[in-house]
Short mmCIF file of C-alpha atoms in Angstrom, two decimals:
data_model
loop_
_atom_site.label_atom_id
_atom_site.label_comp_id
_atom_site.label_asym_id
_atom_site.label_seq_id
_atom_site.Cartn_x
_atom_site.Cartn_y
_atom_site.Cartn_z
CA MET H 131 -79.02 31.16 40.91
CA ALA H 132 -78.34 27.42 41.22
CA LEU H 133 -78.06 25.55 37.91
CA LYS H 134 -79.16 21.91 37.66
CA LYS H 135 -78.32 19.80 34.62
CA GLU H 136 -80.32 16.71 33.59
CA LEU H 137 -79.80 14.22 30.76
CA VAL H 138 -83.07 13.50 28.89
CA GLN H 139 -83.08 10.25 26.90
CA PHE H 140 -85.90 8.73 24.86
CA SER H 141 -86.40 6.75 21.65
CA VAL H 142 -89.14 7.19 19.02
CA GLN H 143 -90.20 4.49 16.49
CA ASN H 144 -92.40 5.66 13.59
CA ASN H 145 -94.58 2.91 12.05
CA THR H 146 -96.65 5.35 9.93
CA ASP H 147 -96.18 7.45 6.80
CA CYS H 148 -96.42 10.74 8.80
CA ASP H 149 -93.67 12.88 10.30
CA ILE H 150 -93.57 12.75 14.12
CA ASN H 151 -93.10 16.13 15.86
CA VAL H 152 -91.87 16.03 19.48
CA PRO H 153 -92.12 19.60 20.94
CA LEU H 154 -91.07 19.12 24.58
CA LEU H 155 -92.34 22.44 25.96
CA GLN H 156 -95.59 22.91 23.97
CA ARG H 157 -99.16 21.89 24.77
CA ASN H 158 -102.10 20.94 22.53
CA ILE H 159 -99.93 19.17 19.91
CA TYR H 160 -102.08 16.48 18.25
CA SER H 161 -99.32 13.87 17.98
CA ILE H 162 -98.64 13.96 21.73
CA ASN H 163 -101.71 15.23 23.60
CA ALA H 164 -104.75 13.92 21.62
CA THR H 165 -106.43 11.13 23.62
CA THR H 166 -108.91 9.87 20.97
CA LYS H 167 -107.74 7.81 17.97
CA TYR H 168 -110.00 7.03 14.98
CA SER H 169 -108.88 4.13 12.74
CA TRP H 170 -110.18 2.64 9.43
CA ASN H 171 -109.11 -0.73 7.91
CA ILE H 172 -108.07 0.18 4.33
CA GLN H 173 -106.43 -3.16 3.41
CA SER H 174 -108.92 -3.62 0.53
CA ILE H 175 -110.05 -0.01 -0.07
CA ASP H 176 -110.91 0.84 -3.71
CA LEU H 177 -109.62 4.25 -4.91
CA SER H 178 -110.10 3.62 -8.63
CA CYS H 179 -112.92 6.16 -9.14
CA GLY H 180 -111.05 9.15 -7.66
CA SER H 181 -113.95 10.23 -5.39
CA GLY H 182 -115.46 9.36 -2.01
CA SER H 183 -116.77 10.90 1.20
CA ILE H 184 -116.30 10.95 5.00
CA VAL H 185 -118.65 11.71 7.90
CA VAL H 186 -117.28 14.36 10.33
CA ASN H 187 -119.36 15.75 13.23
CA GLY H 188 -122.51 14.23 11.70
CA GLY H 189 -122.01 15.90 8.30
CA THR H 190 -120.85 14.26 5.05
CA TYR H 191 -117.89 15.77 3.16
CA SER H 192 -117.03 14.79 -0.44
CA LEU H 193 -113.47 13.91 -1.50
CA THR H 194 -111.80 14.24 -4.93
CA PHE H 195 -108.34 12.76 -5.52
CA THR H 196 -106.10 11.15 -8.14
CA ALA H 197 -107.44 7.66 -8.91
CA ASN H 198 -105.50 4.79 -7.23
CA SER H 199 -103.20 7.28 -5.41
CA LEU H 200 -103.12 6.79 -1.61
CA SER H 201 -100.98 9.91 -1.10
CA SER H 202 -103.51 12.02 -3.07
CA TYR H 203 -106.30 10.43 -1.03
CA LEU H 204 -104.54 11.44 2.25
CA GLN H 205 -104.00 14.97 0.92
CA ALA H 206 -107.74 15.26 0.11
CA LEU H 207 -108.62 14.21 3.67
CA ASN H 208 -106.12 16.66 5.20
CA ASN H 209 -107.39 19.49 2.97
CA LEU H 210 -110.77 19.26 4.76
CA GLY H 211 -109.14 21.12 7.68
CA PHE H 212 -110.18 18.72 10.47
CA GLY H 213 -107.72 16.10 11.79
CA PHE H 214 -104.30 15.13 10.35
CA PHE H 215 -104.62 11.76 8.56
CA CYS H 216 -101.85 9.12 8.30
CA THR H 217 -101.52 5.40 7.54
CA GLU H 218 -99.88 2.64 9.56
CA THR H 219 -99.38 -1.14 9.31
CA ILE H 220 -100.48 -3.36 12.22
CA SER H 221 -99.98 -7.17 11.92
CA SER H 222 -99.61 -6.86 8.11
CA VAL H 223 -102.92 -4.93 7.84
CA ASN H 224 -102.99 -1.33 6.53
CA TYR H 225 -104.95 1.24 8.54
CA LEU H 226 -105.86 4.90 8.02
CA PHE H 227 -106.00 6.89 11.29
CA THR H 228 -106.22 10.32 12.89
CA GLN H 229 -105.88 11.49 16.52
CA ASP H 230 -108.29 14.26 17.48
CA ASP H 231 -110.05 15.31 20.73
CA THR H 232 -112.09 18.05 19.01
CA ASN H 233 -113.94 16.40 16.07
CA VAL H 234 -115.99 13.17 15.84
CA TYR H 235 -115.42 10.94 12.77
CA GLY H 236 -117.76 8.36 11.18
CA ASN H 237 -117.79 6.18 8.07
CA ILE H 238 -115.55 6.56 4.99
CA ASN H 239 -117.00 5.64 1.57
CA ASP H 240 -114.82 4.20 -1.21
CA CYS H 241 -115.45 3.32 -4.87
CA ALA H 242 -116.37 -0.37 -4.78
CA THR H 243 -117.93 -1.38 -1.46
CA GLY H 244 -119.53 2.01 -0.79
CA THR H 245 -118.56 2.03 2.90
CA THR H 246 -115.39 1.45 4.93
CA THR H 247 -116.42 1.12 8.58
CA SER H 248 -114.51 3.14 11.18
CA THR H 249 -113.29 1.92 14.57
CA THR H 250 -112.52 4.26 17.45
CA THR H 251 -110.00 3.79 20.28
CA THR H 252 -110.29 6.26 23.15
CA SER H 253 -107.91 6.91 26.08
CA THR H 254 -109.29 9.56 28.45
CA THR H 255 -107.77 11.06 31.59
CA GLY H 256 -111.08 13.01 31.55
CA VAL H 257 -112.51 15.70 33.71
CA PRO H 258 -116.31 15.29 34.24
CA THR H 259 -118.17 17.49 31.84
CA THR H 260 -121.47 17.44 33.70
CA SER H 261 -122.19 17.43 37.40
CA THR H 262 -125.37 17.65 39.44
CA THR H 263 -125.26 18.64 43.11
CA SER H 264 -128.25 18.85 45.45
CA THR H 265 -127.73 20.24 48.95
CA THR H 266 -130.43 20.44 51.62
CA THR H 267 -129.70 22.10 54.96
CA THR H 268 -132.22 22.37 57.80
CA LEU H 269 -131.51 25.07 60.41
CA PRO H 270 -132.92 25.37 63.99
CA SER H 271 -136.63 26.14 64.01
CA THR H 272 -137.34 27.12 67.68
CA SER H 273 -135.59 29.38 70.17
CA THR H 274 -137.18 30.09 73.59
CA THR H 275 -135.88 32.37 76.29
CA THR H 276 -137.56 32.45 79.72
CA THR H 277 -136.52 35.00 82.33
CA SER H 278 -137.83 34.85 85.91
CA THR H 279 -136.95 37.43 88.53
CA THR H 280 -138.05 36.86 92.14
CA SER H 281 -138.16 39.78 94.57
CA PRO H 282 -136.44 40.65 96.74
CA ALA H 283 -133.18 38.86 96.24
CA THR H 284 -133.09 36.30 93.51
CA SER H 285 -133.27 36.51 89.69
CA THR H 286 -133.03 33.38 87.53
CA THR H 287 -132.62 33.35 83.74
CA THR H 288 -132.90 30.08 81.82
CA SER H 289 -132.09 29.99 78.08
CA THR H 290 -132.71 26.75 76.16
CA THR H 291 -131.91 26.32 72.48
CA THR H 292 -132.92 23.07 70.74
CA ILE H 293 -131.38 22.25 67.36
CA PRO H 294 -133.32 19.39 65.74
CA PRO H 295 -131.49 16.58 63.87
CA THR H 296 -129.67 18.01 60.85
CA THR H 297 -129.45 15.97 57.69
CA SER H 298 -127.15 16.85 54.81
CA THR H 299 -127.55 14.98 51.52
CA THR H 300 -125.28 15.46 48.52
CA THR H 301 -125.97 13.81 45.17
CA SER H 302 -123.34 14.08 42.45
CA THR H 303 -124.04 12.92 38.89
CA THR H 304 -121.32 12.99 36.24
CA THR H 305 -122.33 12.60 32.58
CA PHE H 306 -119.87 12.18 29.66
CA PRO H 307 -120.25 14.32 27.38
CA ALA H 308 -123.61 17.20 28.01
CA THR H 309 -125.62 18.80 31.02
CA SER H 310 -124.81 20.27 34.42
CA THR H 311 -127.65 20.94 36.90
CA THR H 312 -127.24 22.42 40.37
CA THR H 313 -130.11 22.51 42.86
CA SER H 314 -129.67 24.24 46.21
CA THR H 315 -132.44 24.26 48.84
CA THR H 316 -132.02 26.22 52.08
CA THR H 317 -134.64 26.07 54.83
CA ILE H 318 -134.48 28.83 57.47
CA PRO H 319 -137.40 27.66 59.66
CA PRO H 320 -139.83 27.91 58.57
CA THR H 321 -138.89 29.81 55.37
CA THR H 322 -137.93 27.78 52.30
CA SER H 323 -136.43 28.95 49.02
CA THR H 324 -135.35 26.75 46.14
CA THR H 325 -133.06 27.77 43.29
CA THR H 326 -132.39 25.53 40.29
CA SER H 327 -129.87 26.37 37.55
CA THR H 328 -129.03 24.24 34.51
CA THR H 329 -125.91 24.65 32.37
CA THR H 330 -125.36 22.79 29.07
CA ILE H 331 -121.74 21.57 28.58
CA PRO H 332 -120.23 20.19 25.36
CA PRO H 333 -122.26 11.33 27.45
CA GLU H 334 -121.23 7.07 30.62
CA THR H 335 -122.78 8.33 33.89
CA SER H 336 -121.45 8.20 37.44
CA THR H 337 -123.70 8.91 40.45
CA THR H 338 -122.53 9.37 44.02
CA THR H 339 -124.91 9.90 46.94
CA SER H 340 -123.63 10.90 50.37
CA THR H 341 -125.94 11.34 53.38
CA THR H 342 -124.74 12.64 56.75
CA THR H 343 -127.05 12.83 59.77
CA PHE H 344 -126.12 14.91 62.80
CA PRO H 345 -127.86 14.11 66.14
CA PRO H 346 -129.83 16.89 67.91
CA SER H 347 -127.89 19.12 70.23
CA THR H 348 -129.21 21.03 73.27
CA SER H 349 -127.57 23.98 74.94
CA THR H 350 -128.87 25.31 78.30
CA THR H 351 -127.59 28.40 80.09
CA THR H 352 -128.77 29.42 83.61
CA SER H 353 -127.74 32.65 85.35
CA THR H 354 -128.89 33.99 88.77
CA THR H 355 -128.92 37.69 89.69
CA THR H 356 -130.23 39.34 92.90
CA PHE H 357 -132.99 41.90 92.30
CA PRO H 358 -135.57 43.37 94.64
CA GLU H 359 -138.43 42.53 92.26
CA THR H 360 -139.90 39.59 90.35
CA SER H 361 -140.35 39.80 86.60
CA THR H 362 -141.13 37.06 84.05
CA THR H 363 -140.94 37.56 80.26
CA THR H 364 -141.70 34.91 77.59
CA THR H 365 -141.31 35.71 73.86
CA THR H 366 -142.28 33.36 71.00
CA THR H 367 -141.89 34.31 67.31
CA THR H 368 -143.25 32.20 64.43
CA ILE H 369 -142.35 32.86 60.78
CA PRO H 370 -144.77 31.05 58.42
CA PRO H 371 -143.16 28.93 55.66
CA THR H 372 -142.60 30.48 52.25
CA THR H 373 -142.53 28.26 49.17
CA SER H 374 -141.23 29.11 45.69
CA THR H 375 -141.68 26.68 42.80
CA THR H 376 -140.24 26.95 39.29
CA THR H 377 -141.38 24.61 36.47
CA THR H 378 -139.49 24.31 33.16
CA THR H 379 -140.96 22.53 30.13
CA THR H 380 -138.79 21.45 27.17
CA THR H 381 -140.34 20.55 23.81
CA ALA H 382 -138.64 17.77 21.80
CA ALA H 383 -137.12 18.73 18.44
CA VAL H 384 -138.99 17.96 15.20
CA GLY H 385 -137.20 16.14 12.37
CA SER H 386 -136.99 17.00 8.65
CA PHE H 387 -136.56 15.42 5.19
CA THR H 388 -134.20 16.89 2.53
CA ILE H 389 -133.63 15.78 -1.08
CA ASP H 390 -130.31 17.26 -2.29
CA ASN H 391 -128.46 17.07 -5.65
CA PRO H 392 -125.16 18.92 -5.04
CA THR H 393 -123.04 17.26 -7.79
CA GLY H 394 -125.02 14.28 -9.12
CA SER H 395 -125.06 13.38 -12.80
CA GLY H 396 -128.50 14.20 -14.25
CA GLN H 397 -131.56 14.93 -12.12
CA ILE H 398 -133.97 13.41 -9.56
CA ASP H 399 -137.47 13.28 -11.10
CA ASN H 400 -139.39 11.86 -8.10
CA VAL H 401 -139.05 10.22 -4.64
CA TYR H 402 -141.92 7.98 -3.42
CA THR H 403 -142.82 4.70 -1.69
CA THR H 404 -145.09 1.70 -2.42
CA GLY H 405 -147.96 2.48 -4.81
CA GLY H 406 -146.46 5.83 -5.77
CA ALA H 407 -147.41 7.27 -2.35
CA SER H 408 -145.60 10.31 -0.96
CA PHE H 409 -144.36 9.94 2.64
CA TYR H 410 -143.42 13.61 3.18
CA THR H 411 -144.68 17.16 2.67
CA ILE H 412 -142.63 19.70 0.64
CA SER H 413 -141.82 23.03 2.32
CA SER H 414 -139.62 24.51 -0.45
CA GLY H 415 -138.27 23.44 -3.87
CA SER H 416 -139.85 21.15 -6.50
CA PHE H 417 -139.17 18.24 -8.86
CA PRO H 418 -137.12 17.72 -10.95
CA VAL H 419 -134.15 18.30 -8.60
CA THR H 420 -131.36 19.29 -10.99
CA THR H 421 -127.64 19.56 -10.15
CA GLY H 422 -127.14 22.24 -7.48
CA ALA H 423 -130.83 22.22 -6.40
CA ALA H 424 -132.61 20.76 -3.34
CA ILE H 425 -136.07 20.11 -1.88
CA VAL H 426 -136.66 20.81 1.81
CA ALA H 427 -139.63 18.84 3.15
CA GLY H 428 -141.48 18.91 6.43
CA LEU H 429 -142.40 15.82 8.46
CA ALA H 430 -141.60 12.38 6.98
CA SER H 431 -142.08 8.83 8.28
CA LEU H 432 -141.84 5.21 7.03
CA THR H 433 -142.15 1.78 8.65
CA ALA H 434 -140.23 -1.07 6.94
CA SER H 435 -141.06 0.32 3.50
CA PRO H 436 -139.03 1.01 0.31
CA ILE H 437 -137.94 4.40 -1.04
CA PHE H 438 -137.98 4.68 -4.87
CA VAL H 439 -135.80 7.34 -6.61
CA ASP H 440 -136.28 8.15 -10.34
CA ILE H 441 -133.09 9.36 -12.15
CA SER H 442 -132.96 10.85 -15.69
CA ASN H 443 -130.52 12.83 -17.94
CA PHE H 444 -127.73 10.50 -16.67
CA SER H 445 -124.22 11.16 -18.07
CA SER H 446 -121.63 9.71 -15.61
CA SER H 447 -121.39 7.42 -12.57
CA SER H 448 -122.80 8.91 -9.35
CA PHE H 449 -124.06 7.77 -5.94
CA LEU H 450 -127.29 7.99 -3.98
CA PHE H 451 -126.69 8.30 -0.19
CA LEU H 452 -129.33 7.99 2.58
CA PHE H 453 -128.45 9.56 5.95
CA ILE H 454 -130.61 9.14 9.09
CA ASN H 455 -129.79 11.57 11.93
CA GLY H 456 -126.42 12.43 10.32
CA VAL H 457 -125.29 8.77 9.98
CA LEU H 458 -124.95 7.06 6.58
CA ASN H 459 -127.68 4.36 6.47
CA ASP H 460 -127.44 3.12 2.85
CA SER H 461 -125.86 3.94 -0.55
CA ILE H 462 -126.55 3.00 -4.19
CA SER H 463 -124.27 3.32 -7.26
CA VAL H 464 -126.09 5.06 -10.14
CA THR H 465 -124.90 3.87 -13.56
CA ALA H 466 -127.82 4.74 -15.89
CA ASN H 467 -131.27 6.35 -16.09
CA GLY H 468 -133.93 4.46 -14.12
CA THR H 469 -135.53 3.84 -10.74
CA TYR H 470 -133.29 2.98 -7.75
CA THR H 471 -134.60 1.45 -4.50
CA PHE H 472 -133.65 1.78 -0.81
CA ASN H 473 -135.32 -1.31 0.78
CA ASN H 474 -137.11 -1.60 4.17
CA LYS H 475 -136.50 1.85 5.68
CA THR H 476 -137.97 2.96 9.03
CA PHE H 477 -137.94 6.44 10.57
CA THR H 478 -140.33 8.84 12.35
CA THR H 479 -141.21 12.54 12.19
CA SER H 480 -138.63 13.25 14.92
CA ASP H 481 -135.74 11.96 12.74
CA THR H 482 -133.58 14.07 10.38
CA ILE H 483 -133.38 12.45 6.92
CA LEU H 484 -131.05 13.44 4.01
CA LEU H 485 -131.27 11.81 0.53
CA GLU H 486 -128.22 13.00 -1.45
CA TYR H 487 -127.30 12.47 -5.13
CA THR H 488 -123.59 13.18 -5.75
CA LEU H 489 -120.53 12.21 -7.77
#
C-alpha cells in the first residue's frame, strides 16, 4: 500500500474564557460545526441578586448562582443542559455567547434592568427543509388504426398516431424552517387521478417555476400486402374521465391563559383589569395562588388595557413576568405587598399567555 505524508499547519487564537477543542476527525462538535451563534451584551449586566432567567425554545428557565460571580453565572447556564456558554471581548465590550444548531435562545433577565436583549448571528450552508413539487403530465388521448384490403391483389394498412402538445410544469417551493407538500397529477386520457401528500419538517422562502412545452408529434406507418379479398376494419375506444378529489381542513389552535407561582415570595390574591373586570375564564385552580400552585384558564383577551396583580404575604424580593406566545413581554420587581400593574396589554383568544411570579 502506498503511503503519503502531509504536513498539516494551522493556528488557533482564543479570545474567550472557554477551552477550544479541535478534534480533526470527529463530526458534530459544537465548537467547529455549529453554524448558529447567539450573543448577549453583558457589559453592564447586574448579577448582585444571585438569580435570573433565560428563554430557551420558547420556555423560561430560572437561574440561581453566587451573587456577583460571572463564573458561577456561566456554570448555572451550562447546568441547564442546552448549549455551552462562554464569554468574549469584542472592541472592549464583554459578550456572553453560545453556538448551537439545535436549540433556539431568547432574552436573558438580570437583577437590575430585568432584561438583557439577545442578538443572533447565523451562518448556514443549509439544505432546504421544505419543498413542494407539482408535476402534470398529459399523455396521448387518441389512437386510430384503419386497415383496408382490396381484392384481389392489394392490401393497404394505414396507422396514424397523434400525440397532442405535452406540457410539463414543475413548481418548487423551499421554506426555512417547516412543511413539505408534494402533488402529483397524472392524466391517462381521459382518466385523471390526483394524489397529494404533506409532510411536516422541523421558515425565508424560495420558489422556482419551470415550464416546458413539447410540440405535437405525428407518426404515420403505411404497409401494402397483396390479398385476394377486400376488408376494412375501424376500431375506436373511448375511456370516460375519472376524477378524484381530496379536501383537507385544518382548524387553527386556540390559546390559553396561565397564572403560575412556582417560587414567588407570598401569594397572588387576584388578577383583573379596569374596574375589577375579569378578562379570562378559569378551567382549574383558584385564588389565592400560593407558592407551588397555578391557575389554568381558558380563553383570554385584552385590547390596550392594564393587568392588575394583587400580592400579599410578601417576605423577599421576587419578580412578576408576563410571557405572550413564549416570549417575555414585560417584567415587574416585587418588593412589598400591594397591587402591581402591567400597562396597555393586547392579546386575543388565539394567543398563549403566562403570568409567572418567581424569585
